[in-house]
Short mmCIF file of C-alpha atoms and ligand atoms in Angstrom, two decimals:
data_model
loop_
_atom_site.label_atom_id
_atom_site.label_comp_id
_atom_site.label_asym_id
_atom_site.label_seq_id
_atom_site.Cartn_x
_atom_site.Cartn_y
_atom_site.Cartn_z
CA UNK A 1 13.23 22.64 -63.05
CA UNK A 2 13.70 25.96 -64.79
CA UNK A 3 14.80 25.69 -68.39
CA UNK A 4 17.42 28.24 -69.42
CA UNK A 5 17.37 29.49 -72.99
CA UNK A 6 19.83 31.81 -74.67
CA UNK A 7 18.01 33.37 -77.64
CA UNK A 8 20.45 34.90 -80.11
CA UNK A 9 19.35 37.08 -83.01
CA UNK A 10 20.56 39.86 -85.27
CA UNK A 11 17.44 42.00 -84.89
CA UNK A 12 14.38 42.29 -82.72
CA UNK A 13 11.43 44.55 -82.16
CA UNK A 14 11.18 47.03 -80.45
CA UNK A 15 14.94 47.69 -80.60
CA UNK A 16 15.60 47.35 -84.30
CA UNK A 17 13.58 45.74 -87.05
CA UNK A 18 14.56 45.19 -90.66
CA UNK A 19 12.54 42.14 -91.66
CA UNK A 20 10.36 39.27 -90.47
CA UNK A 21 13.04 37.98 -88.11
CA UNK A 22 12.65 41.21 -86.14
CA UNK A 23 8.94 40.52 -85.67
CA UNK A 24 9.55 36.96 -84.52
CA UNK A 25 12.40 37.83 -82.15
CA UNK A 26 10.25 40.65 -80.80
CA UNK A 27 7.36 38.34 -79.94
CA UNK A 28 8.47 34.73 -79.53
CA UNK A 29 10.72 34.98 -76.43
CA UNK A 30 8.05 36.88 -74.49
CA UNK A 31 5.39 34.41 -75.58
CA UNK A 32 7.59 31.51 -74.52
CA UNK A 33 8.16 33.02 -71.11
CA UNK A 34 4.46 33.76 -70.70
CA UNK A 35 3.16 30.34 -71.71
CA UNK A 36 5.77 28.56 -69.60
CA UNK A 37 4.75 30.48 -66.49
CA UNK A 38 1.05 30.00 -66.93
CA UNK A 39 1.01 26.31 -67.92
CA UNK A 40 1.36 23.76 -65.20
CA UNK A 41 2.51 21.09 -67.60
CA UNK A 42 5.50 23.15 -68.75
CA UNK A 43 8.66 24.07 -66.83
CA UNK A 44 9.27 27.78 -66.26
CA UNK A 45 11.55 29.10 -69.00
CA UNK A 46 14.24 31.63 -68.15
CA UNK A 47 14.75 33.01 -71.64
CA UNK A 48 17.34 35.70 -72.24
CA UNK A 49 17.85 37.46 -75.52
CA UNK A 50 21.19 38.65 -76.89
CA UNK A 51 21.48 41.21 -79.67
CA UNK A 52 24.37 43.13 -81.19
CA UNK A 53 24.40 46.68 -79.84
CA UNK A 54 23.76 48.07 -83.32
CA UNK A 55 24.19 51.78 -83.86
CA UNK A 56 20.49 51.92 -84.73
CA UNK A 57 19.68 50.66 -81.20
CA UNK A 58 22.06 53.12 -79.52
CA UNK A 59 20.39 55.96 -81.36
CA UNK A 60 17.11 55.01 -79.75
CA UNK A 61 18.42 55.93 -76.37
CA UNK A 62 17.13 52.82 -74.65
CA UNK A 63 18.04 52.68 -70.98
CA UNK A 64 20.73 50.03 -70.47
CA UNK A 65 23.20 49.20 -67.75
CA UNK A 66 26.82 48.44 -68.54
CA UNK A 67 27.53 45.17 -66.73
CA UNK A 68 31.19 44.77 -67.63
CA UNK A 69 33.50 43.49 -70.34
CA UNK A 70 35.16 40.32 -71.55
CA UNK A 71 37.11 39.51 -74.65
CA UNK A 72 36.76 37.20 -77.63
CA UNK A 73 39.95 35.52 -78.86
CA UNK A 74 40.86 35.77 -82.53
CA UNK A 75 43.98 35.18 -84.61
CA UNK A 76 44.46 38.92 -84.67
CA UNK A 77 44.47 39.17 -80.88
CA UNK A 78 41.62 39.30 -78.43
CA UNK A 79 38.72 41.57 -79.21
CA UNK A 80 37.07 43.36 -76.27
CA UNK A 81 33.33 42.97 -75.86
CA UNK A 82 31.15 45.20 -73.68
CA UNK A 83 27.99 43.78 -72.13
CA UNK A 84 24.90 45.88 -71.54
CA UNK A 85 21.65 44.78 -69.99
CA UNK A 86 18.16 46.07 -70.68
CA UNK A 87 15.51 45.38 -68.10
CA UNK A 88 12.46 47.16 -69.47
CA UNK A 89 10.69 44.02 -70.73
CA UNK A 90 9.42 40.74 -69.34
CA UNK A 91 12.78 39.02 -69.70
CA UNK A 92 16.40 40.23 -69.77
CA UNK A 93 17.93 41.47 -73.01
CA UNK A 94 21.68 41.79 -73.40
CA UNK A 95 23.36 43.98 -75.96
CA UNK A 96 26.91 43.07 -76.91
CA UNK A 97 29.20 45.75 -78.24
CA UNK A 98 32.74 45.82 -79.59
CA UNK A 99 34.82 47.16 -82.46
CA UNK A 100 33.36 44.76 -85.09
CA UNK A 101 29.87 46.12 -84.34
CA UNK A 102 30.87 49.33 -85.86
CA UNK A 103 28.87 52.55 -85.93
CA UNK A 104 28.82 52.94 -89.64
CA UNK A 105 27.59 49.51 -90.44
CA UNK A 106 23.87 48.92 -90.95
CA UNK A 107 22.23 45.87 -89.39
CA UNK A 108 22.73 44.07 -92.72
CA UNK A 109 25.03 45.16 -95.52
CA UNK A 110 24.14 44.37 -99.10
CA UNK A 111 27.13 42.03 -99.22
CA UNK A 112 27.25 39.48 -96.36
CA UNK A 113 31.05 39.53 -96.65
CA UNK A 114 30.97 42.99 -95.05
CA UNK A 115 28.99 41.60 -92.13
CA UNK A 116 31.24 38.62 -91.49
CA UNK A 117 33.43 40.15 -88.82
CA UNK A 118 30.43 41.59 -87.00
CA UNK A 119 28.32 38.46 -86.83
CA UNK A 120 31.14 36.00 -86.19
CA UNK A 121 32.35 38.20 -83.34
CA UNK A 122 28.81 38.58 -82.04
CA UNK A 123 28.05 34.84 -82.22
CA UNK A 124 31.23 33.95 -80.36
CA UNK A 125 30.70 36.70 -77.81
CA UNK A 126 27.18 35.36 -77.20
CA UNK A 127 28.72 32.01 -76.26
CA UNK A 128 30.88 33.76 -73.67
CA UNK A 129 27.96 35.54 -72.09
CA UNK A 130 26.74 32.57 -69.96
CA UNK A 131 30.16 32.32 -68.31
CA UNK A 132 30.19 36.05 -67.71
CA UNK A 133 26.72 35.85 -66.13
CA UNK A 134 27.46 32.59 -64.33
CA UNK A 135 24.29 31.17 -65.87
CA UNK A 136 23.99 27.61 -67.21
CA UNK A 137 22.30 27.26 -70.58
CA UNK A 138 20.05 24.34 -71.55
CA UNK A 139 19.18 25.58 -75.03
CA UNK A 140 20.98 27.83 -77.45
CA UNK A 141 18.29 29.16 -79.80
CA UNK A 142 19.98 30.73 -82.84
CA UNK A 143 18.33 32.39 -85.83
CA UNK A 144 19.34 32.44 -89.51
CA UNK A 145 22.91 32.75 -90.76
CA UNK A 146 23.95 35.66 -88.57
CA UNK A 147 24.05 33.62 -85.39
CA UNK A 148 24.56 30.14 -86.86
CA UNK A 149 28.26 30.49 -86.07
CA UNK A 150 27.36 30.20 -82.39
CA UNK A 151 26.09 26.66 -83.06
CA UNK A 152 29.12 25.75 -85.15
CA UNK A 153 31.51 26.97 -82.46
CA UNK A 154 29.50 25.36 -79.64
CA UNK A 155 29.70 21.99 -81.34
CA UNK A 156 33.21 22.05 -82.76
CA UNK A 157 35.41 24.24 -80.55
CA UNK A 158 36.49 23.92 -76.92
CA UNK A 159 33.73 25.40 -74.75
CA UNK A 160 34.41 28.89 -73.45
CA UNK A 161 32.95 27.85 -70.09
CA UNK A 162 31.32 24.93 -68.31
CA UNK A 163 28.02 26.81 -68.46
CA UNK A 164 27.59 25.34 -71.94
CA UNK A 165 28.51 21.78 -71.03
CA UNK A 166 24.95 20.46 -71.50
CA UNK A 167 23.67 23.00 -74.01
CA UNK A 168 21.56 21.76 -76.94
CA UNK A 169 21.34 23.85 -80.09
CA UNK A 170 18.16 24.80 -81.92
CA UNK A 171 18.57 26.48 -85.29
CA UNK A 172 15.57 28.51 -86.33
CA UNK A 173 15.38 28.85 -90.09
CA UNK A 174 13.59 31.93 -91.40
CA UNK A 175 15.08 32.21 -94.86
CA UNK A 176 17.27 29.52 -96.44
CA UNK A 177 18.73 31.43 -99.41
CA UNK A 178 20.53 33.84 -97.08
CA UNK A 179 23.44 31.64 -96.03
CA UNK A 180 26.07 34.21 -95.12
CA UNK A 181 28.13 33.05 -98.04
CA UNK A 182 31.41 34.95 -98.42
CA UNK A 183 32.38 35.39 -94.77
CA UNK A 184 34.97 32.63 -94.76
CA UNK A 185 37.77 35.03 -93.88
CA UNK A 186 36.00 36.17 -90.73
CA UNK A 187 35.44 32.56 -89.65
CA UNK A 188 39.12 31.79 -90.20
CA UNK A 189 40.17 34.91 -88.30
CA UNK A 190 38.26 33.68 -85.29
CA UNK A 191 39.71 30.19 -85.48
CA UNK A 192 36.80 28.47 -87.20
CA UNK A 193 38.02 26.39 -90.15
CA UNK A 194 35.62 25.11 -92.81
CA UNK A 195 33.90 21.84 -92.03
CA UNK A 196 35.28 18.65 -93.54
CA UNK A 197 31.98 16.82 -93.24
CA UNK A 198 31.09 15.55 -96.68
CA UNK A 199 27.35 15.40 -96.16
CA UNK A 200 27.55 19.13 -96.89
CA UNK A 201 28.31 20.13 -100.48
CA UNK A 202 31.82 21.51 -100.69
CA UNK A 203 30.73 25.08 -101.42
CA UNK A 204 28.63 25.15 -98.26
CA UNK A 205 31.31 24.01 -95.83
CA UNK A 206 32.45 27.50 -95.00
CA UNK A 207 29.12 29.33 -94.93
CA UNK A 208 27.61 29.84 -91.47
CA UNK A 209 24.02 28.86 -92.20
CA UNK A 210 24.83 25.37 -93.53
CA UNK A 211 27.33 24.90 -90.70
CA UNK A 212 24.64 25.69 -88.15
CA UNK A 213 22.21 23.35 -89.91
CA UNK A 214 24.84 20.62 -89.89
CA UNK A 215 25.46 20.77 -86.17
CA UNK A 216 22.11 21.82 -84.70
CA UNK A 217 20.36 19.31 -82.47
CA UNK A 218 17.12 20.55 -83.98
CA UNK A 219 16.37 22.62 -87.07
CA UNK A 220 13.09 24.49 -86.90
CA UNK A 221 11.76 26.05 -90.08
CA UNK A 222 9.13 28.72 -89.53
CA UNK A 223 6.32 26.66 -91.03
CA UNK A 224 5.69 22.93 -91.48
CA UNK A 225 5.25 23.30 -95.23
CA UNK A 226 8.54 25.18 -95.66
CA UNK A 227 10.25 22.40 -93.68
CA UNK A 228 9.12 20.01 -96.44
CA UNK A 229 9.76 22.31 -99.38
CA UNK A 230 13.42 22.83 -98.55
CA UNK A 231 13.97 19.14 -99.23
CA UNK A 232 13.21 19.78 -102.92
CA UNK A 233 15.42 21.33 -105.63
CA UNK A 234 12.98 24.23 -106.15
CA UNK A 235 13.38 25.50 -102.58
CA UNK A 236 16.45 23.73 -101.23
CA UNK A 237 18.99 26.18 -102.68
CA UNK A 238 21.42 23.35 -103.37
CA UNK A 239 21.15 22.02 -99.81
CA UNK A 240 18.19 19.71 -100.45
CA UNK A 241 20.21 16.48 -100.44
CA UNK A 242 22.09 17.51 -97.33
CA UNK A 243 18.84 18.51 -95.63
CA UNK A 244 17.31 15.15 -96.51
CA UNK A 245 20.08 13.56 -94.51
CA UNK A 246 19.20 15.81 -91.58
CA UNK A 247 15.49 15.14 -91.95
CA UNK A 248 15.08 13.53 -88.55
CA UNK A 249 16.34 16.75 -86.94
CA UNK A 250 14.10 18.98 -89.06
CA UNK A 251 10.65 20.22 -88.16
CA UNK A 252 8.44 23.24 -88.79
CA UNK A 253 6.63 25.49 -86.32
CA UNK A 254 4.42 28.22 -87.63
CA UNK A 255 5.06 31.78 -86.48
CA UNK A 256 2.31 33.68 -84.73
CA UNK A 257 0.95 37.18 -85.08
CA UNK A 258 0.93 40.01 -82.55
CA UNK A 259 -2.83 40.04 -82.13
CA UNK A 260 -2.80 43.11 -79.90
CA UNK A 261 -1.20 45.43 -82.44
CA UNK A 262 -3.17 43.82 -85.23
CA UNK A 263 -6.73 43.92 -84.01
CA UNK A 264 -9.47 45.42 -86.21
CA UNK A 265 -11.64 45.89 -83.13
CA UNK A 266 -9.27 48.33 -81.46
CA UNK A 267 -6.84 49.48 -84.18
CA UNK A 268 -6.39 53.26 -83.66
CA UNK A 269 -4.95 53.74 -87.15
CA UNK A 270 -8.06 52.76 -89.10
CA UNK A 271 -11.10 54.89 -89.89
CA UNK A 272 -13.72 52.44 -88.67
CA UNK A 273 -13.03 49.58 -86.28
CA UNK A 274 -15.01 46.37 -86.74
CA UNK A 275 -15.29 42.76 -85.66
CA UNK A 276 -16.97 39.58 -86.89
CA UNK A 277 -20.15 40.96 -85.30
CA UNK A 278 -19.94 44.30 -87.06
CA UNK A 279 -18.37 43.34 -90.37
CA UNK A 280 -20.83 45.54 -92.27
CA UNK A 281 -19.02 48.61 -90.92
CA UNK A 282 -15.85 47.61 -92.71
CA UNK A 283 -17.07 49.17 -95.96
CA UNK A 284 -16.45 52.64 -94.53
CA UNK A 285 -12.74 51.89 -94.58
CA UNK A 286 -12.98 50.96 -98.22
CA UNK A 287 -14.90 54.06 -99.23
CA UNK A 288 -12.43 56.12 -97.32
CA UNK A 289 -9.54 54.66 -99.30
CA UNK A 290 -11.35 55.16 -102.60
CA UNK A 291 -11.93 58.78 -101.71
CA UNK A 292 -8.43 59.38 -100.46
CA UNK A 293 -6.87 57.86 -103.58
CA UNK A 294 -9.31 59.48 -105.93
CA UNK A 295 -10.62 56.17 -107.22
CA UNK A 296 -14.26 55.68 -108.26
CA UNK A 297 -16.31 55.26 -105.06
CA UNK A 298 -18.13 52.02 -105.55
CA UNK A 299 -18.44 49.33 -102.94
CA UNK A 300 -19.19 46.69 -105.57
CA UNK A 301 -15.83 47.12 -107.26
CA UNK A 302 -13.31 44.75 -105.68
CA UNK A 303 -10.47 46.74 -104.19
CA UNK A 304 -7.20 44.81 -104.27
CA UNK A 305 -4.11 45.63 -102.29
CA UNK A 306 -0.51 44.52 -102.24
CA UNK A 307 1.66 45.58 -99.31
CA UNK A 308 5.19 44.30 -99.39
CA UNK A 309 8.89 44.81 -99.40
CA UNK A 310 9.59 44.94 -103.14
CA UNK A 311 12.04 42.08 -103.19
CA UNK A 312 12.24 39.35 -105.87
CA UNK A 313 11.26 36.81 -103.16
CA UNK A 314 7.86 38.44 -102.92
CA UNK A 315 6.98 37.86 -106.59
CA UNK A 316 5.32 41.25 -106.95
CA UNK A 317 6.13 41.27 -110.66
CA UNK A 318 3.96 38.14 -111.02
CA UNK A 319 0.91 39.93 -109.65
CA UNK A 320 1.58 43.19 -111.48
CA UNK A 321 1.80 41.37 -114.81
CA UNK A 322 -1.17 39.20 -113.90
CA UNK A 323 -3.33 42.25 -113.18
CA UNK A 324 -2.84 43.42 -116.75
CA UNK A 325 -4.23 40.04 -117.91
CA UNK A 326 -7.40 40.83 -116.01
CA UNK A 327 -8.05 44.23 -117.52
CA UNK A 328 -11.46 43.16 -118.76
CA UNK A 329 -12.67 42.61 -115.25
CA UNK A 330 -13.74 45.34 -112.85
CA UNK A 331 -11.25 45.91 -110.02
CA UNK A 332 -9.17 48.63 -108.40
CA UNK A 333 -5.75 48.22 -106.81
CA UNK A 334 -3.57 50.10 -104.34
CA UNK A 335 0.04 48.96 -104.16
CA UNK A 336 2.29 49.92 -101.26
CA UNK A 337 5.97 49.18 -100.78
CA UNK A 338 9.58 50.03 -101.53
CA UNK A 339 12.59 48.04 -102.56
CA UNK A 340 14.11 46.80 -105.78
CA UNK A 341 13.99 49.67 -108.32
CA UNK A 342 12.73 47.59 -111.25
CA UNK A 343 9.75 46.36 -109.21
CA UNK A 344 9.01 49.89 -108.03
CA UNK A 345 9.10 50.99 -111.67
CA UNK A 346 6.74 48.21 -112.68
CA UNK A 347 4.26 49.34 -110.03
CA UNK A 348 4.47 52.93 -111.24
CA UNK A 349 4.07 51.79 -114.83
CA UNK A 350 0.93 49.86 -113.95
CA UNK A 351 -0.53 53.01 -112.46
CA UNK A 352 0.43 54.96 -115.59
CA UNK A 353 -1.27 52.34 -117.78
CA UNK A 354 -4.43 52.15 -115.66
CA UNK A 355 -4.84 55.62 -114.16
CA UNK A 356 -8.53 55.00 -113.48
CA UNK A 357 -7.94 52.04 -111.23
CA UNK A 358 -4.36 51.64 -109.97
CA UNK A 359 -2.46 53.64 -107.36
CA UNK A 360 1.14 52.84 -106.48
CA UNK A 361 2.65 54.26 -103.33
CA UNK A 362 6.41 53.72 -103.26
CA UNK A 363 6.90 54.14 -99.56
CA UNK A 364 6.96 52.42 -96.19
CA UNK A 365 3.83 53.73 -94.51
CA UNK A 366 2.62 51.79 -91.49
CA UNK A 367 -0.58 53.77 -91.05
CA UNK A 368 -1.59 53.33 -94.66
CA UNK A 369 -0.79 49.62 -94.38
CA UNK A 370 -3.27 49.29 -91.51
CA UNK A 371 -5.90 51.17 -93.52
CA UNK A 372 -5.38 48.97 -96.55
CA UNK A 373 -5.74 45.76 -94.55
CA UNK A 374 -8.91 47.20 -93.03
CA UNK A 375 -10.49 48.47 -96.24
CA UNK A 376 -9.34 46.43 -99.24
CA UNK A 377 -11.27 43.33 -100.29
CA UNK A 378 -8.37 41.18 -101.45
CA UNK A 379 -4.75 40.91 -100.46
CA UNK A 380 -2.23 39.87 -103.13
CA UNK A 381 0.71 37.78 -101.96
CA UNK A 382 2.38 36.14 -104.95
CA UNK A 383 5.58 35.08 -103.15
CA UNK A 384 8.10 32.94 -105.04
CA UNK A 385 8.86 31.36 -101.67
CA UNK A 386 7.60 32.26 -98.20
CA UNK A 387 9.06 30.50 -95.16
CA UNK A 388 6.13 31.72 -93.08
CA UNK A 389 4.84 35.18 -93.96
CA UNK A 390 3.02 37.56 -91.69
CA UNK A 391 0.90 39.79 -93.88
CA UNK A 392 -1.46 37.04 -95.00
CA UNK A 393 -2.32 36.47 -91.33
CA UNK A 394 -2.90 40.18 -90.76
CA UNK A 395 -5.02 40.37 -93.90
CA UNK A 396 -7.25 37.48 -92.81
CA UNK A 397 -7.66 38.95 -89.34
CA UNK A 398 -8.84 42.16 -91.00
CA UNK A 399 -11.29 40.48 -93.35
CA UNK A 400 -9.10 41.11 -96.40
CA UNK A 401 -9.10 37.88 -98.37
CA UNK A 402 -5.66 36.65 -99.50
CA UNK A 403 -4.89 35.61 -103.07
CA UNK A 404 -1.56 33.91 -102.53
CA UNK A 405 0.96 31.53 -104.00
CA UNK A 406 0.68 28.04 -102.55
CA UNK A 407 4.08 28.00 -100.90
CA UNK A 408 5.61 27.72 -97.43
CA UNK A 409 3.65 29.21 -94.57
CA UNK A 410 0.99 30.47 -96.97
CA UNK A 411 -0.14 26.87 -97.43
CA UNK A 412 -0.25 26.31 -93.69
CA UNK A 413 -2.19 29.48 -92.88
CA UNK A 414 -4.63 29.91 -95.80
CA UNK A 415 -7.42 27.42 -96.44
CA UNK A 416 -8.13 27.40 -100.14
CA UNK A 417 -11.66 28.17 -101.28
CA UNK A 418 -12.62 25.57 -103.82
CA UNK A 419 -16.06 24.97 -105.26
CA UNK A 420 -17.82 25.49 -101.97
CA UNK A 421 -16.67 27.91 -99.31
CA UNK A 422 -16.68 25.51 -96.34
CA UNK A 423 -13.82 26.62 -94.10
CA UNK A 424 -12.05 28.50 -96.90
CA UNK A 425 -10.18 31.68 -96.04
CA UNK A 426 -8.46 32.61 -99.31
CA UNK A 427 -7.35 31.60 -102.77
CA UNK A 428 -4.09 29.79 -103.49
CA UNK A 429 -2.35 29.37 -106.83
CA UNK A 430 0.35 26.85 -107.56
CA UNK A 431 2.71 28.06 -110.25
CA UNK A 432 4.40 31.44 -109.95
CA UNK A 433 3.24 32.65 -113.35
CA UNK A 434 1.20 35.77 -114.12
CA UNK A 435 -1.35 33.73 -116.08
CA UNK A 436 -1.93 31.36 -113.16
CA UNK A 437 -2.25 34.26 -110.75
CA UNK A 438 -4.70 35.91 -113.15
CA UNK A 439 -6.99 32.91 -113.41
CA UNK A 440 -7.09 32.59 -109.61
CA UNK A 441 -7.84 36.28 -109.27
CA UNK A 442 -10.67 35.87 -111.76
CA UNK A 443 -12.14 33.10 -109.64
CA UNK A 444 -11.86 35.27 -106.54
CA UNK A 445 -13.54 38.21 -108.27
CA UNK A 446 -16.33 35.92 -109.42
CA UNK A 447 -16.81 34.82 -105.81
CA UNK A 448 -16.72 38.40 -104.59
CA UNK A 449 -19.92 38.98 -106.53
CA UNK A 450 -21.67 36.36 -104.38
CA UNK A 451 -21.83 38.49 -101.23
CA UNK A 452 -22.97 35.72 -98.90
CA UNK A 453 -20.06 33.50 -99.88
CA UNK A 454 -17.65 36.38 -99.63
CA UNK A 455 -18.80 37.33 -96.18
CA UNK A 456 -18.33 33.75 -95.07
CA UNK A 457 -14.76 33.67 -96.42
CA UNK A 458 -14.01 36.89 -94.56
CA UNK A 459 -15.50 35.56 -91.33
CA UNK A 460 -13.60 32.29 -91.65
CA UNK A 461 -10.34 34.22 -91.94
CA UNK A 462 -11.14 36.56 -89.08
CA UNK A 463 -11.84 33.61 -86.80
CA UNK A 464 -8.48 31.89 -87.29
CA UNK A 465 -6.27 31.73 -84.22
CA UNK A 466 -2.92 33.18 -85.20
CA UNK A 467 -1.82 34.10 -81.69
CA UNK A 468 1.73 33.31 -80.61
CA UNK A 469 0.53 31.06 -77.84
CA UNK A 470 0.26 27.91 -79.98
CA UNK A 471 3.74 28.30 -81.44
CA UNK A 472 5.32 29.28 -78.13
CA UNK A 473 3.96 26.10 -76.54
CA UNK A 474 5.45 24.01 -79.35
CA UNK A 475 8.85 25.61 -78.83
CA UNK A 476 8.79 24.97 -75.10
CA UNK A 477 7.78 21.34 -75.64
CA UNK A 478 10.65 21.02 -78.06
CA UNK A 479 13.09 22.59 -75.58
CA UNK A 480 12.00 20.04 -72.99
CA UNK A 481 12.51 17.13 -75.39
CA UNK A 482 15.93 18.48 -76.34
CA UNK A 483 17.02 18.94 -72.76
CA UNK A 484 16.00 15.38 -71.93
CA UNK A 485 17.88 13.98 -74.92
CA UNK A 486 21.38 12.70 -74.42
C1 GLC B 501 11.66 35.75 -93.25
C2 GLC B 501 10.75 35.02 -94.23
C3 GLC B 501 9.29 35.16 -93.86
C4 GLC B 501 9.09 34.81 -92.39
C5 GLC B 501 10.04 35.65 -91.53
C6 GLC B 501 9.93 35.35 -90.05
O1 GLC B 501 11.51 37.13 -93.41
O2 GLC B 501 10.94 35.50 -95.55
O3 GLC B 501 8.50 34.31 -94.64
O4 GLC B 501 7.76 35.09 -92.03
O5 GLC B 501 11.37 35.41 -91.91
O6 GLC B 501 10.16 34.02 -89.74
#
């Protein structure tokens, strides 16, 4: 029997992408549909995605059809919602519009409080969509805080229609610290009082993310290791004790990678394509970068790269400080990213201090990112926390060996190289301190000078299967278990 899934998110490729959620929402629903249709042991999944009709999407001039309108009740009167359908993909996508999804507002404001009205309206409107479409929903799949309100309303308010009578809720957790704190007023305006359940700490009873986590039938963190880490004070953001009580509902499923876009064998943005069979060609990409950035052209000098949003989460400061500890060793580095001004300044300062070997590009440059993955020897990923992470997977697929903090999805995707290479694909360090990063980098540089070992590490990484298929199958199996549960 077909399994009906309503996938609700704030952002998704190719319509609008701000962060990692956009990559996942852009790939996972299609992968779920695909695997369900081709596997005889799985039911076909009719997955439909709902997104806010953000101004950024309207500007793209995507062809949509206006299906009609309904309204969402609130204490201030009912708020009209317009439904649009996009049919250009492998599954239907609905865009919901209305006054709270206002033209001037970006997908995310700096202050969640400014986004409260938009995402509470959107979450509640999404729950009215099945009735409007006359489509029964088995699974509501919500993502992060923005759509957690849909779960809270589904489980605590009268149902807007019988189409939700048997709906189970899955809460996909991409980033715990972003809880949507401060939108209490919007929840109240739409008739959603704070929870009185005392397994939640008091401060969390009116924030959408904890409310979703409280009521979800299943919580899925985006990696198994992150699912464990959030039960500890270091990563639990004050919810660790509450999450421990929800442990039986909590699991982790690793995200995948779009292996078509990210394929060193066919990538049109890189100078020289290569594969495991032709790894020797890769050096041309490195020389090209050295030339382009006016760095000494030497293939025996390890070229390091760091490509990241410059956000405190990403721990870029840890690597930048750590690099200075390694000034006695030979290396070059190209840093690419934009974000928090003090981190940008640190990157520029490092270049000023080491003009012979560091280049910092404060920009978002997709083409350069591809070239760096394809040409650099090592990829620095010093994240303070990393629910899953995507760039370490890209780096490994491109033969660029990750030096990463042992946290979250980095632990699940990178096999640490210890004394012998074995199946190792990268180097992990435990504590988020510059000195710890530096000693791991030193070990990696030492290994780099054993070319046979290095080549093996690269090949191990390139041979990992990061495709979405594995994860999509796990989600469908979970949907089936949820549907069968009473
Ligand atoms: C968030 C997390 C990142 C994860 C992504 C997609 O951006 O910070 O680790 O890969 O969500 O799940």
